[in-house]
Short mmCIF file of C-alpha atoms in Angstrom, two decimals:
data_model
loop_
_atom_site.label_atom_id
_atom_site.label_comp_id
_atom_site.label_asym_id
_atom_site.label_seq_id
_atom_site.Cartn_x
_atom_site.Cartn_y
_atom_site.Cartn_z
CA UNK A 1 6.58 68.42 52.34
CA UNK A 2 9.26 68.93 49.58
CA UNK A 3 10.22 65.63 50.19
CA UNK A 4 6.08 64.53 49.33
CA UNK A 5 6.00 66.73 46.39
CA UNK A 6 9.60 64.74 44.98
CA UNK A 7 8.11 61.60 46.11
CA UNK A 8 4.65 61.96 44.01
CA UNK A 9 6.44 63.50 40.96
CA UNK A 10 9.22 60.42 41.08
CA UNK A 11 6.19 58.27 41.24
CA UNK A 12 4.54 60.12 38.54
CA UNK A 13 7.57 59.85 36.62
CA UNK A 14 8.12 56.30 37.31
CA UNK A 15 4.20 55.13 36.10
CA UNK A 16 4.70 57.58 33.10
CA UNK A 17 8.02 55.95 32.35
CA UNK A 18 6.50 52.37 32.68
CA UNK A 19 3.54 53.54 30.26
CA UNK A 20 6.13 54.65 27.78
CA UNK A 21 8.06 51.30 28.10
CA UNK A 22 4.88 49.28 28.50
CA UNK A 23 4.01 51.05 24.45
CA UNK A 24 6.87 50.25 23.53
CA UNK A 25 7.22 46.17 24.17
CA UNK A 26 6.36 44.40 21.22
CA UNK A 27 2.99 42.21 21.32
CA UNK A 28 2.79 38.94 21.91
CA UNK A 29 3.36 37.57 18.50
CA UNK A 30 0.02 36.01 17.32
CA UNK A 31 -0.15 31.85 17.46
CA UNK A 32 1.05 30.45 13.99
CA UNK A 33 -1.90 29.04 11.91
CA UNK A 34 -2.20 25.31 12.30
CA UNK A 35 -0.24 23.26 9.74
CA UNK A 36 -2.13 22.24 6.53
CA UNK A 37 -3.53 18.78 6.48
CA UNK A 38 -1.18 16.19 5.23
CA UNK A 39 -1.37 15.12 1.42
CA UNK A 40 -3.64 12.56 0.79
CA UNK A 41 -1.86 9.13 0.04
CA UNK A 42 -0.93 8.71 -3.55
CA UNK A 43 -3.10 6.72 -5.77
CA UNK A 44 -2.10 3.14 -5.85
CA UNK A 45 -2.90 0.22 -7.04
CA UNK A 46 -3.05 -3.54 -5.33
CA UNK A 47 -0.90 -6.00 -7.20
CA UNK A 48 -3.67 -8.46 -6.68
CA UNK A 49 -6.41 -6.28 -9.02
CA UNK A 50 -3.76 -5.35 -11.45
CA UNK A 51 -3.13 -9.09 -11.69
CA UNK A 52 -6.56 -10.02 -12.24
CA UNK A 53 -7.45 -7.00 -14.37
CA UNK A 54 -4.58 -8.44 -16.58
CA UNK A 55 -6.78 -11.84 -16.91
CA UNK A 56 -9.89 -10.01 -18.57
CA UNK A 57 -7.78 -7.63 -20.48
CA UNK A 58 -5.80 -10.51 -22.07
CA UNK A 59 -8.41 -13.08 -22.77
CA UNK A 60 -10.21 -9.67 -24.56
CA UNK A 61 -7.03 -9.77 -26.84
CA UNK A 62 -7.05 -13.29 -27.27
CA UNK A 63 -10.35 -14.17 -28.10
CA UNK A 64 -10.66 -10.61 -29.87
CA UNK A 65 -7.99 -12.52 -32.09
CA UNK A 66 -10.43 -14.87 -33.21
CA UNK A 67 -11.74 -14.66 -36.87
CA UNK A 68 -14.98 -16.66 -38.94
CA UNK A 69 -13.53 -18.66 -42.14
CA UNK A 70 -12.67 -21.77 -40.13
CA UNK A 71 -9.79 -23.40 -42.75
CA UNK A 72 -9.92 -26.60 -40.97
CA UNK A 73 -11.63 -28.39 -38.02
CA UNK A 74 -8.00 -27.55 -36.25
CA UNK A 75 -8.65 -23.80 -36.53
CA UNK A 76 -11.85 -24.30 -34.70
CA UNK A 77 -10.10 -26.51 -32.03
CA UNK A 78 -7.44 -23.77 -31.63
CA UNK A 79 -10.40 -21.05 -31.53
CA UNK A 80 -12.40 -23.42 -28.93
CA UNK A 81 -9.34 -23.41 -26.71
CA UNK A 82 -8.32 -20.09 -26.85
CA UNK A 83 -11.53 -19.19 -24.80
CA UNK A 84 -11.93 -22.35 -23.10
CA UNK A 85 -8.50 -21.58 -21.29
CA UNK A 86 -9.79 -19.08 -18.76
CA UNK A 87 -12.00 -19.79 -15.90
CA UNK A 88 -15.60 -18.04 -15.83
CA UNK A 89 -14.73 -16.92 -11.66
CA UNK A 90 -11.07 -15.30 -12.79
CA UNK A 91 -12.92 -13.57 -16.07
CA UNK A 92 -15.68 -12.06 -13.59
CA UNK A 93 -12.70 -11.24 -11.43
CA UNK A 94 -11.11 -9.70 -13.67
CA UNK A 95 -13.92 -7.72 -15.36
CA UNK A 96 -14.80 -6.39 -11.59
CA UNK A 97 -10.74 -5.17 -11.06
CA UNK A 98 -10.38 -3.50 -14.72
CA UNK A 99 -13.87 -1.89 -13.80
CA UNK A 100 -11.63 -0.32 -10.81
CA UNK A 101 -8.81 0.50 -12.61
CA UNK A 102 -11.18 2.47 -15.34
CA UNK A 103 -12.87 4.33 -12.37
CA UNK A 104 -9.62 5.81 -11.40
CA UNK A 105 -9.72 7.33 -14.87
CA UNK A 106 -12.50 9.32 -13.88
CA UNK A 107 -10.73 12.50 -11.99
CA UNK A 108 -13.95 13.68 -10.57
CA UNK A 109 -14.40 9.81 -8.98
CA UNK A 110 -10.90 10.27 -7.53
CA UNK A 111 -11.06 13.87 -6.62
CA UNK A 112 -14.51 13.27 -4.65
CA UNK A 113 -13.05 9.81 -2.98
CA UNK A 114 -9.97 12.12 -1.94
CA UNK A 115 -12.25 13.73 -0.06
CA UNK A 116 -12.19 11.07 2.47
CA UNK A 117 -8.77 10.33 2.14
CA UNK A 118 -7.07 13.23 5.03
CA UNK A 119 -8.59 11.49 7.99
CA UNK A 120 -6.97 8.27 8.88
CA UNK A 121 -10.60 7.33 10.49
CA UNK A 122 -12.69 8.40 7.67
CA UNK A 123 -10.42 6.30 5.09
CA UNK A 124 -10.50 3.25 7.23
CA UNK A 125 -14.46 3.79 7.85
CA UNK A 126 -14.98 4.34 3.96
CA UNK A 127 -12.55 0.79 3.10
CA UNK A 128 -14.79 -1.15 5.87
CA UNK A 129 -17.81 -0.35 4.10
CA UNK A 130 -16.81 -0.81 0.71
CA UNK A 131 -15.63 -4.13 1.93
CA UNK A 132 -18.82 -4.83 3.75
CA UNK A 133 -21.17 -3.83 0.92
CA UNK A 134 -19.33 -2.79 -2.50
CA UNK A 135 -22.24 -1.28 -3.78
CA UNK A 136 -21.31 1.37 -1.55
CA UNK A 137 -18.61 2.62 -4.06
CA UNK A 138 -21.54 3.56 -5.87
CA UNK A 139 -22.54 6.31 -3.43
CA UNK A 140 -19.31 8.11 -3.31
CA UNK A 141 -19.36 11.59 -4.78
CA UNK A 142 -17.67 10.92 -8.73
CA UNK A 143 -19.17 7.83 -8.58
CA UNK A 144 -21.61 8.43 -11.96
CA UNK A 145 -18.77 9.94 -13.83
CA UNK A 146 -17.01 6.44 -12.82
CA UNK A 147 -19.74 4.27 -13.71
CA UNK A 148 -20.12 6.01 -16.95
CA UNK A 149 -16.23 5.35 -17.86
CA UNK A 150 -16.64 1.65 -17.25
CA UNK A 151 -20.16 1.20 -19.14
CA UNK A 152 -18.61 2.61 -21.89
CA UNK A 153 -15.11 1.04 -22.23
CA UNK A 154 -16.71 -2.51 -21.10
CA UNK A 155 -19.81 -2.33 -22.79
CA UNK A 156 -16.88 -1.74 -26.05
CA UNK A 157 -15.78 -4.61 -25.10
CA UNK A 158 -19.11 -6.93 -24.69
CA UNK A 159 -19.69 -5.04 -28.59
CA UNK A 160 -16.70 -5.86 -30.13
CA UNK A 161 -17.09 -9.96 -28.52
CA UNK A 162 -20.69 -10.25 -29.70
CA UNK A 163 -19.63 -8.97 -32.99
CA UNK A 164 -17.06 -12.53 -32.93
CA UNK A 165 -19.87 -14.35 -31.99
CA UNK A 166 -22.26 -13.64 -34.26
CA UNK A 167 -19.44 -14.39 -37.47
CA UNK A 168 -18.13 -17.50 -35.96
CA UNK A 169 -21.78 -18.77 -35.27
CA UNK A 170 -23.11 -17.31 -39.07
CA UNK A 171 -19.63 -19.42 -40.40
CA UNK A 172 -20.73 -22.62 -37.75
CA UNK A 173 -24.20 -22.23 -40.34
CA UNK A 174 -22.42 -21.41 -43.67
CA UNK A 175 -19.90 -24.54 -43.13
CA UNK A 176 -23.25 -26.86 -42.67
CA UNK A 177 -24.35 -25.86 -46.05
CA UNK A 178 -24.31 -28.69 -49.01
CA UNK A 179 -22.29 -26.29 -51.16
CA UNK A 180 -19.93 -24.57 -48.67
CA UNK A 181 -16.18 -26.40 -49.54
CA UNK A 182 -15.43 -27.01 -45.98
CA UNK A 183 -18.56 -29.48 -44.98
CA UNK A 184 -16.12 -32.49 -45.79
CA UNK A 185 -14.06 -31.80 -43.20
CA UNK A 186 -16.73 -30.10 -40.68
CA UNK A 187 -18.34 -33.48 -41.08
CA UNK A 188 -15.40 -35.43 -39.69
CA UNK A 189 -14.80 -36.21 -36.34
CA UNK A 190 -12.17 -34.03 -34.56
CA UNK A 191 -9.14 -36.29 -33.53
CA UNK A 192 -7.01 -35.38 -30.10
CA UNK A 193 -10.38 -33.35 -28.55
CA UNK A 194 -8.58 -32.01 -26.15
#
């Protein structure tokens, strides 16, 4: 019986000593939070829109260059080439890709297309229909604050070539006048047209 009694309390002992070891493991340490999402990719730009945002930009600067007081029926020549040297399809071209490069101006265009821009899937999605239908771009979240910026800055622009237009068309008038100096030579054909 004394051997029962020793056999219980050794028992006893041995669950009360696995309680007090079982307290005093450590817990399984809890699973590490998943990784933040990579960056987005940086903003970049194709070489192809820079290129042909560099066509509008510069025939803005060159014909922006032109000035009403024709001197001579060779300043008009040099004015007529000036902005017959770029081709209407490169100018809309190039209107359309410095229209892009002002909407990346916008940080609340960029900030709401980053949205897209952690999923792989969603970014390739968002390209296909842009590419598909480019009025899309118009839907993205920024897209007003964008469209604003380019209005502005391009409607500037349109301002600033009207404002040419309307002198060198007023001195095309003033030139036709009997008394206006320069109708001798207005009057004469232009040699070497081209």
């Amino acid at each position: 019986m004394f051997e029962a009694h020793l056999r219980r309390g050794l028992s006893a002992v041995a669950v009360a000593v696995m309680a007090v070891l079982a307290s005093c493991a450590t817990p399984e340490p809890e699973p590490a939070p998943p990784p933040p999402p990579p960056p987005p990719p940086a903003v970049s730009l194709n070489e192809g829109v820079a290129q042909a945002a560099a066509i509008y930009v510069t025939f803005m600067r060159d014909v922006g260059s032109i000035q009403a007081g024709f001197t001579s029926a060779e300043s008009i020549q040099a004015a007529i080439r000036k902005g017959a040297a770029y081709e209407p399809n490169q100018l809309s071209r190039g209107m359309i890709a410095y229209g892009s490069i002002l909407a990346l101006q916008s940080p609340e265009f960029v900030q709401g297309v980053r949205t897209y821009a952690p999923d792989p899937a969603v970014r390739q999605e968002v390209i296909a229909r842009i590419v598909a239908d480019p009025a899309y771009a118009a839907t993205l979240p920024g897209a007003d604050a964008a469209a604003g910026l380019i209005i502005e800055t391009i409607g500037r622009d349109s301002a600033a070539m009207l404002v040419i237009a309307d002198a060198v068309e007023e001195d095309a008038y003033t030139i036709q006048g009997r008394g206006d100096p320069r109708r001798r030579w207005a009057t004469t054909p232009v040699a070497d047209r081209s």
